[in-house]
PDB file of C-alpha atoms in Angstrom:
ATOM      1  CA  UNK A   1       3.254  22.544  -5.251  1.00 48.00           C
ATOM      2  CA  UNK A   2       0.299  20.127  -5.138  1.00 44.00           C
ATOM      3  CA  UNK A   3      -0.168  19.980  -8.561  1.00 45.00           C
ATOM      4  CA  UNK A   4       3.567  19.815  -9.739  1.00 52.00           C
ATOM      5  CA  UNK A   5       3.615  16.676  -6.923  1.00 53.00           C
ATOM      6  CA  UNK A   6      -0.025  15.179  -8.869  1.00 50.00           C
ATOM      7  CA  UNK A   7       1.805  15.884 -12.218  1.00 49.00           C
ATOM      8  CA  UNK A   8       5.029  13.717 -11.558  1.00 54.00           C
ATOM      9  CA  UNK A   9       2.969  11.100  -9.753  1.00 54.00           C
ATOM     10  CA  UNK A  10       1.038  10.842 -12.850  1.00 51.00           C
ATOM     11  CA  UNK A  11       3.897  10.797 -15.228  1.00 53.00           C
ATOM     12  CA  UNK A  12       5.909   8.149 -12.689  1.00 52.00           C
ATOM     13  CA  UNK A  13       2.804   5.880 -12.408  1.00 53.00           C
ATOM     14  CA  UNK A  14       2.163   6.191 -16.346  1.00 51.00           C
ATOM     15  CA  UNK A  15       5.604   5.016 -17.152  1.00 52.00           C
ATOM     16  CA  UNK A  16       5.674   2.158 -14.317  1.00 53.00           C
ATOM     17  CA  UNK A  17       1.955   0.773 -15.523  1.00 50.00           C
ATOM     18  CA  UNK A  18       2.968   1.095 -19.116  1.00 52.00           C
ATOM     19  CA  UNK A  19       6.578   0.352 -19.668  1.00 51.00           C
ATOM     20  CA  UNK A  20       7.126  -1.750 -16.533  1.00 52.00           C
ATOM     21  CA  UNK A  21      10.606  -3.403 -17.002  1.00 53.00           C
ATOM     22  CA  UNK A  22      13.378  -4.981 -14.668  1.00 52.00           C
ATOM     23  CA  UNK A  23      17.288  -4.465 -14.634  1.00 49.00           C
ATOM     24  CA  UNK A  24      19.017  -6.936 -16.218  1.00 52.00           C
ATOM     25  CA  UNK A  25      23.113  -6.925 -16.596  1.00 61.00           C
ATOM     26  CA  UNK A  26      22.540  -2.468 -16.703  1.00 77.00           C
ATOM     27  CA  UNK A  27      19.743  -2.295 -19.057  1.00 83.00           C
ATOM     28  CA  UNK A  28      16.128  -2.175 -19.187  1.00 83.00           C
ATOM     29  CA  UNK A  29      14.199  -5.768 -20.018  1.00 78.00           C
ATOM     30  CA  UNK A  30      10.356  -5.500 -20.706  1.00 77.00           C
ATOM     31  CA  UNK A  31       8.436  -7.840 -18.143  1.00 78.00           C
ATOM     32  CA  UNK A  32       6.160  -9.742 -20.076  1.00 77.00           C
ATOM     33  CA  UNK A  33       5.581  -9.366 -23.682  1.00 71.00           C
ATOM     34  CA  UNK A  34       2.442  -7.077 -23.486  1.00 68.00           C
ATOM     35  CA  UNK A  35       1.354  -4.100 -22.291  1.00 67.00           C
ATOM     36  CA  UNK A  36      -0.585  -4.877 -18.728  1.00 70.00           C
ATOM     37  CA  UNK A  37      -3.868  -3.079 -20.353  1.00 65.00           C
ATOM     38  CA  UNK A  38      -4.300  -0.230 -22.954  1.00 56.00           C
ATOM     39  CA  UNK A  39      -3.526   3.289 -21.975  1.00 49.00           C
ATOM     40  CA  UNK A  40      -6.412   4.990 -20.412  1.00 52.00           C
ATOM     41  CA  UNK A  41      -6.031   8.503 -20.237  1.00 51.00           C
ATOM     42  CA  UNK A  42      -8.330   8.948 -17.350  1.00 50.00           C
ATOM     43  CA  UNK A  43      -7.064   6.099 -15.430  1.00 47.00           C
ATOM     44  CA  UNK A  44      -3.118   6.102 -16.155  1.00 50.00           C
ATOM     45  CA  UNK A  45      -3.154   8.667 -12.610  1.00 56.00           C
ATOM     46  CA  UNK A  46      -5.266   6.017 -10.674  1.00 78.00           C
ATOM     47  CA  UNK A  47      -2.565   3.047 -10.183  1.00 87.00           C
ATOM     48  CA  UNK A  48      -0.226   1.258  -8.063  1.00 91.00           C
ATOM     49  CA  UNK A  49       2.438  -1.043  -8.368  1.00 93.00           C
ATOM     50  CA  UNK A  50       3.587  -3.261  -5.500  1.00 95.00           C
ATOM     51  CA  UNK A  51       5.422  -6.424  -4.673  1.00 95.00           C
ATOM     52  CA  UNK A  52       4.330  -9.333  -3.188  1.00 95.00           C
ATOM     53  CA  UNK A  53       6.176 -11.217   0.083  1.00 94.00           C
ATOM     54  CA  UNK A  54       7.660 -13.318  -3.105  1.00 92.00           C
ATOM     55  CA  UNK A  55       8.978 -10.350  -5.124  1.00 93.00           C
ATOM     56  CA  UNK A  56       6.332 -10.572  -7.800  1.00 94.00           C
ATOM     57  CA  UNK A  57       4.869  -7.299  -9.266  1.00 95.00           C
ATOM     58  CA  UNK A  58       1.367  -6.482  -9.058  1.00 96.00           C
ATOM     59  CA  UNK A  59      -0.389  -3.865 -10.611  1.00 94.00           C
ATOM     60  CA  UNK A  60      -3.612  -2.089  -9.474  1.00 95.00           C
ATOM     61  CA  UNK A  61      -4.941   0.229 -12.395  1.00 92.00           C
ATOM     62  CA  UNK A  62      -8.479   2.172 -13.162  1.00 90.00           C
ATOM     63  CA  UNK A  63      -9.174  -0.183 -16.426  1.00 86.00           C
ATOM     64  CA  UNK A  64     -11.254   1.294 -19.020  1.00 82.00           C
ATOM     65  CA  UNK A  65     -11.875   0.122 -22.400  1.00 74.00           C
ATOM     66  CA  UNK A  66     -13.876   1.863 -25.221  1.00 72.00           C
ATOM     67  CA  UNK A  67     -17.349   1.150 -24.224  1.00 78.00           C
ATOM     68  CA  UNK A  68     -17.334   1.217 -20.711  1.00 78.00           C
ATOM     69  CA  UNK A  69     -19.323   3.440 -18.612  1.00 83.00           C
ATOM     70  CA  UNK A  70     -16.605   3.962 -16.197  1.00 86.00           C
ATOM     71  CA  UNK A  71     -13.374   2.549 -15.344  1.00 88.00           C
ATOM     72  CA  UNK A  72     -12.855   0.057 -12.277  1.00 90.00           C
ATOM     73  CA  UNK A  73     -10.679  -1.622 -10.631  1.00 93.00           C
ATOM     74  CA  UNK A  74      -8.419  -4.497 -12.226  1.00 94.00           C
ATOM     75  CA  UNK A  75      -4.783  -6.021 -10.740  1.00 96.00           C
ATOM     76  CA  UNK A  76      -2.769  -7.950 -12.418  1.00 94.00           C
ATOM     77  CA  UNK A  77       0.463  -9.818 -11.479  1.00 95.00           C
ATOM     78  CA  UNK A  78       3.327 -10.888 -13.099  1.00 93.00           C
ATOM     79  CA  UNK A  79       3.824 -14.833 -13.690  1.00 92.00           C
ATOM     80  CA  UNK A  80       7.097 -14.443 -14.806  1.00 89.00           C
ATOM     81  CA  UNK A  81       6.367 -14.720 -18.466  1.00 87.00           C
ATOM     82  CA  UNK A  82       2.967 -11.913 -18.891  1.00 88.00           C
ATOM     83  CA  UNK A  83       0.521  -9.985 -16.776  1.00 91.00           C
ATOM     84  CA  UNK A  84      -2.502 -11.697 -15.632  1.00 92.00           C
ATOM     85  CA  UNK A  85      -5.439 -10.958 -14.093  1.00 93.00           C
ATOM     86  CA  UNK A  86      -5.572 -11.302 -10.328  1.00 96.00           C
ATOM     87  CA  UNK A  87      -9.881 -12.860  -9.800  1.00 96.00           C
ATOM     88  CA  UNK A  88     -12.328 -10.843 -11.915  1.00 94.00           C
ATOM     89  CA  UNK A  89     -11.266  -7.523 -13.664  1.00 92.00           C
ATOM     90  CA  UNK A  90     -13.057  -4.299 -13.037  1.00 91.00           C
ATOM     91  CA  UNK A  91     -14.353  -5.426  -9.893  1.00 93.00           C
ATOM     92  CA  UNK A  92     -14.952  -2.052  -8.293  1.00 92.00           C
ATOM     93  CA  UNK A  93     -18.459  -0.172  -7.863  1.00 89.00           C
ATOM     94  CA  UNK A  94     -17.154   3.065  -8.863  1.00 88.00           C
ATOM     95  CA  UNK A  95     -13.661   4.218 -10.602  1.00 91.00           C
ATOM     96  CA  UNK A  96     -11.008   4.094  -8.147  1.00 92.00           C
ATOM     97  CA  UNK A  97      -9.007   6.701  -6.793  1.00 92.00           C
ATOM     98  CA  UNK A  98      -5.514   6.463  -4.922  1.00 92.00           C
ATOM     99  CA  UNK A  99      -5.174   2.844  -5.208  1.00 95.00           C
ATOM    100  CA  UNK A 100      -2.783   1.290  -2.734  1.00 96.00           C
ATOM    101  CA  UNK A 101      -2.417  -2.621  -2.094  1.00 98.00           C
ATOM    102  CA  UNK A 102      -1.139  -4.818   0.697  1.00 97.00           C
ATOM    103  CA  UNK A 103       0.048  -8.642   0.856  1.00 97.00           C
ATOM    104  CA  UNK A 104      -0.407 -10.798   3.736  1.00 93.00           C
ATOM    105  CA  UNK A 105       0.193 -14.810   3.515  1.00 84.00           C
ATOM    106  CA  UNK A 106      -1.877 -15.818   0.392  1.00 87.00           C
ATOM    107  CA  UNK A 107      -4.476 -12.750   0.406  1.00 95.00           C
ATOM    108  CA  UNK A 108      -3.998  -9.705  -1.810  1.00 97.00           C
ATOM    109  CA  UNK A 109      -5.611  -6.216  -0.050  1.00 98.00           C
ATOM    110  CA  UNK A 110      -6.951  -3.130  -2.746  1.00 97.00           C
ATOM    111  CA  UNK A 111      -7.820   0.029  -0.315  1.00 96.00           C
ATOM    112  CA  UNK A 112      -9.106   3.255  -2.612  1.00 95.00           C
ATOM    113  CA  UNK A 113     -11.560   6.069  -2.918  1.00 93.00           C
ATOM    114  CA  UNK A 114     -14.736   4.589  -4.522  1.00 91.00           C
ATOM    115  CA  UNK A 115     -16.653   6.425  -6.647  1.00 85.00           C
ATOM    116  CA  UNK A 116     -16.428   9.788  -8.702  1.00 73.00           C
ATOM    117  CA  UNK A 117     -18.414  11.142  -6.110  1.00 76.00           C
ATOM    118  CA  UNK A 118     -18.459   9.722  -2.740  1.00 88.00           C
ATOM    119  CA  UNK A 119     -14.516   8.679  -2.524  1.00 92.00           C
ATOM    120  CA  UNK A 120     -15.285   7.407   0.670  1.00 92.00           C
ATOM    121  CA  UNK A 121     -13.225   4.051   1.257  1.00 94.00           C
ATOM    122  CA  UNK A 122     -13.293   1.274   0.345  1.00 95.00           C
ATOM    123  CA  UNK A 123     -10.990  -1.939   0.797  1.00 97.00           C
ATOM    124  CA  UNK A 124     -11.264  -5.192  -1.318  1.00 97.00           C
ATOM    125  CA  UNK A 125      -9.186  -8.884  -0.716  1.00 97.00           C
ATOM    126  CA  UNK A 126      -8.476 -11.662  -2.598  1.00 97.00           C
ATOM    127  CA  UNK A 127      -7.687 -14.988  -1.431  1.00 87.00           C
ATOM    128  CA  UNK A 128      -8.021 -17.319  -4.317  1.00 89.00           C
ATOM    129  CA  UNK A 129     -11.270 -17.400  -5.779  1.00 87.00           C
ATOM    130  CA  UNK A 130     -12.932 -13.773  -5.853  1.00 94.00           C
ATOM    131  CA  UNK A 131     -12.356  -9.873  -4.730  1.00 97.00           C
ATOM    132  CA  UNK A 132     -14.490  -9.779  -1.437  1.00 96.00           C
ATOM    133  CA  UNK A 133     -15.327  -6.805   0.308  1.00 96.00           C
ATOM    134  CA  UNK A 134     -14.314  -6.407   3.762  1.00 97.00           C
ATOM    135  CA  UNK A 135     -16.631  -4.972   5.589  1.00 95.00           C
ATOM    136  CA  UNK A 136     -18.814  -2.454   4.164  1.00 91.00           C
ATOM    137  CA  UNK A 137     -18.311  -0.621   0.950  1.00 91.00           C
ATOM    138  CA  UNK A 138     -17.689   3.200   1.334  1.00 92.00           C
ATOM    139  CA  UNK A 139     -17.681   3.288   4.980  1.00 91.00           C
ATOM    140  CA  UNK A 140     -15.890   6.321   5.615  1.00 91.00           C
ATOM    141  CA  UNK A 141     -18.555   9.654   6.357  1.00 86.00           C
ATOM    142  CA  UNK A 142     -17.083  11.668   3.945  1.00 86.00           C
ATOM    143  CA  UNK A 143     -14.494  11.907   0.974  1.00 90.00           C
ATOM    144  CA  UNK A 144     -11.180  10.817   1.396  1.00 90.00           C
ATOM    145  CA  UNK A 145      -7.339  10.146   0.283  1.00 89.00           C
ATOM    146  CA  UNK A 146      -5.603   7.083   0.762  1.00 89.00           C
ATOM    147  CA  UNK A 147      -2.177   7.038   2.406  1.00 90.00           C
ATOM    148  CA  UNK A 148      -1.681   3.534   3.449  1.00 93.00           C
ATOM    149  CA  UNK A 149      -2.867  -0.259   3.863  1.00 96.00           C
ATOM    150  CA  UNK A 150      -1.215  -2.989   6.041  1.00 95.00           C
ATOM    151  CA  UNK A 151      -1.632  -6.289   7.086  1.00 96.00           C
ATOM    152  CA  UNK A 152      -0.301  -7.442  10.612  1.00 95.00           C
ATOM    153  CA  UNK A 153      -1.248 -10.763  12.187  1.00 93.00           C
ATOM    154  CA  UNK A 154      -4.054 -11.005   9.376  1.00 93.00           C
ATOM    155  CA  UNK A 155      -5.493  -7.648  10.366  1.00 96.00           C
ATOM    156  CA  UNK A 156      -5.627  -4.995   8.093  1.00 97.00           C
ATOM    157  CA  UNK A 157      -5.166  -1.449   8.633  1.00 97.00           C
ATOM    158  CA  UNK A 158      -5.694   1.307   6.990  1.00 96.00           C
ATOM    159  CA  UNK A 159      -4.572   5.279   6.861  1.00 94.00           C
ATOM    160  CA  UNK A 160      -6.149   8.215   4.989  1.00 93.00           C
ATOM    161  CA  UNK A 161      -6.804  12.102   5.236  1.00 90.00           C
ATOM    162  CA  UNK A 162     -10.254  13.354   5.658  1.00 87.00           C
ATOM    163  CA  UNK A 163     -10.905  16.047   3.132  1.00 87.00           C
ATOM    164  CA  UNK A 164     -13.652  17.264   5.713  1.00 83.00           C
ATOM    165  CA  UNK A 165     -11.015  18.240   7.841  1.00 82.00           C
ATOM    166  CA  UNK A 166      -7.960  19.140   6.255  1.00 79.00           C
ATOM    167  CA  UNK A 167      -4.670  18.220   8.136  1.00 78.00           C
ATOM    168  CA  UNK A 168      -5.974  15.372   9.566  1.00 83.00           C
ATOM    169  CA  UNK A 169      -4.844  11.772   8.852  1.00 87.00           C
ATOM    170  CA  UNK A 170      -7.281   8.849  10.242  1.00 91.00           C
ATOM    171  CA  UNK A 171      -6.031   5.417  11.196  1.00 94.00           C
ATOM    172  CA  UNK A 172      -8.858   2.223  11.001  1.00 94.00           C
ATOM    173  CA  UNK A 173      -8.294  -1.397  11.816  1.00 97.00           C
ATOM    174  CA  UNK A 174     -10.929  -4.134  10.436  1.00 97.00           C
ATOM    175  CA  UNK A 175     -11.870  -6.440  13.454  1.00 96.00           C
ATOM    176  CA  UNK A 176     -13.686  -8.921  11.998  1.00 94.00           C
ATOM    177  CA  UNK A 177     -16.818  -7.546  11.335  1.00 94.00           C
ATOM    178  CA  UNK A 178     -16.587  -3.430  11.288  1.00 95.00           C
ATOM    179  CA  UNK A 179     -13.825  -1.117  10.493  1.00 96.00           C
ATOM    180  CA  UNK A 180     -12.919   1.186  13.881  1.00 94.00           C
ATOM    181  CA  UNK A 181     -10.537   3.926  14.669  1.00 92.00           C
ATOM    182  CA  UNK A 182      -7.293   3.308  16.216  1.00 93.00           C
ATOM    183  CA  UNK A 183      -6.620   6.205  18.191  1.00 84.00           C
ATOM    184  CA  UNK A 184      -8.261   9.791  17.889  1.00 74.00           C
ATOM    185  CA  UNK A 185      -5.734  10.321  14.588  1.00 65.00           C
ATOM    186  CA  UNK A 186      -3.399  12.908  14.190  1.00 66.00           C
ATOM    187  CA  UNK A 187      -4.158  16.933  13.040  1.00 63.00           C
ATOM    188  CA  UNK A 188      -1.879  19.571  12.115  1.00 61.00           C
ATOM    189  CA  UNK A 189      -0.253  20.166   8.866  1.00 59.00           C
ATOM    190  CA  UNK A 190       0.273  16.839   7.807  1.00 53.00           C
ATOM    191  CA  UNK A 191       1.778  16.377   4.413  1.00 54.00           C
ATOM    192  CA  UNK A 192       2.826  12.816   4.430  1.00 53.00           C
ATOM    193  CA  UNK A 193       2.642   9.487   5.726  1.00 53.00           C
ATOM    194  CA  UNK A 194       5.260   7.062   5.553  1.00 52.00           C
ATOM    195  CA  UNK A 195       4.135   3.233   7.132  1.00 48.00           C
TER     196      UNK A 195
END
């Protein structure tokens, strides 16, 4: 079941990422004239599309190129005529995993799993000028998925499933300085998280 669910998650982001397109009058219109980057195929899995509070696309890919050690992180939004590049490209330490973005007033939020290794978490923000991290890189003890990032009142929040302890879903709020658990987070069988 887990890997027919990876397998159509992989084929849905591959076709959003790649062939992105918007409704127009009942058919398909490509957005933008080019592709957003070329197709990796050991990135096309690691991506996320989103819109902004302004209904613009974004796009948070692994972006690797022939050359390149490893892929990183890259977004890139929609201007209404092609796909740019949201601050630097590949701005990540390690490839990103489970991408998932967030949008509050004029700051753009990247949480993943950094690293081939570690995938502890990590959470980036833009707001203009460069991809900052907030707070430290891989904070989380051990490996992780991503479920979730919000913003509320400027504070962002995140959700993932420790892989040390499987079933169990951790929620962390950045206040300022640190990241810090909300709550003693939830254990069971949890399959999914909807915020």
């Amino acid at each position: 079941m887990f890997m027919k669910k990876t397998f159509i998650k992989t084929i849905l982001v591959f076709v959003a990422c790649t062939f992105y397109k918007e409704i127009n009058a009942q058919t398909w219109q490509p957005v933008g004239v080019e592709p957003i980057n070329q197709v990796n195929p050991s990135g096309e899995s690691n991506s996320s599309i989103e819109l902004d509070p302004y209904g613009s696309p974004y796009v948070a890919f692994a972006d690797l190129f022939p050359g390149d050690e490893l892929p990183r992180l890259t977004v890139k939004r929609y201007d209404g005529d092609r796909w740019v590049a949201v601050g630097q490209e590949k701005f990540s330490r390690g490839t990103p995993y489970d991408i998932k973005m967030a949008f509050s007033s004029n700051e753009t939020y990247a949480f993943y799993a950094d690293g081939t290794d570690t995938l502890q978490a990590t959470v980036k923000k833009y707001s203009g000028a460069l991809w900052e991290t907030v707070g430290p890189e891989r904070f989380t003890i051990g490996k992780i998925t991503t479920k979730g990032i919000i913003v509320a009142n400027g504070i962002p929040y995140i959700a993932y499933a420790d892989l040390a302890t499987p079933g169990t879903v951790k929620v962390m709020k950045f206040n300022g300085s640190s990241w810090e658990s909300v709550g003693a987070g939830f254990q069971g069988d949890v399959q999914m998280v909807k915020y």
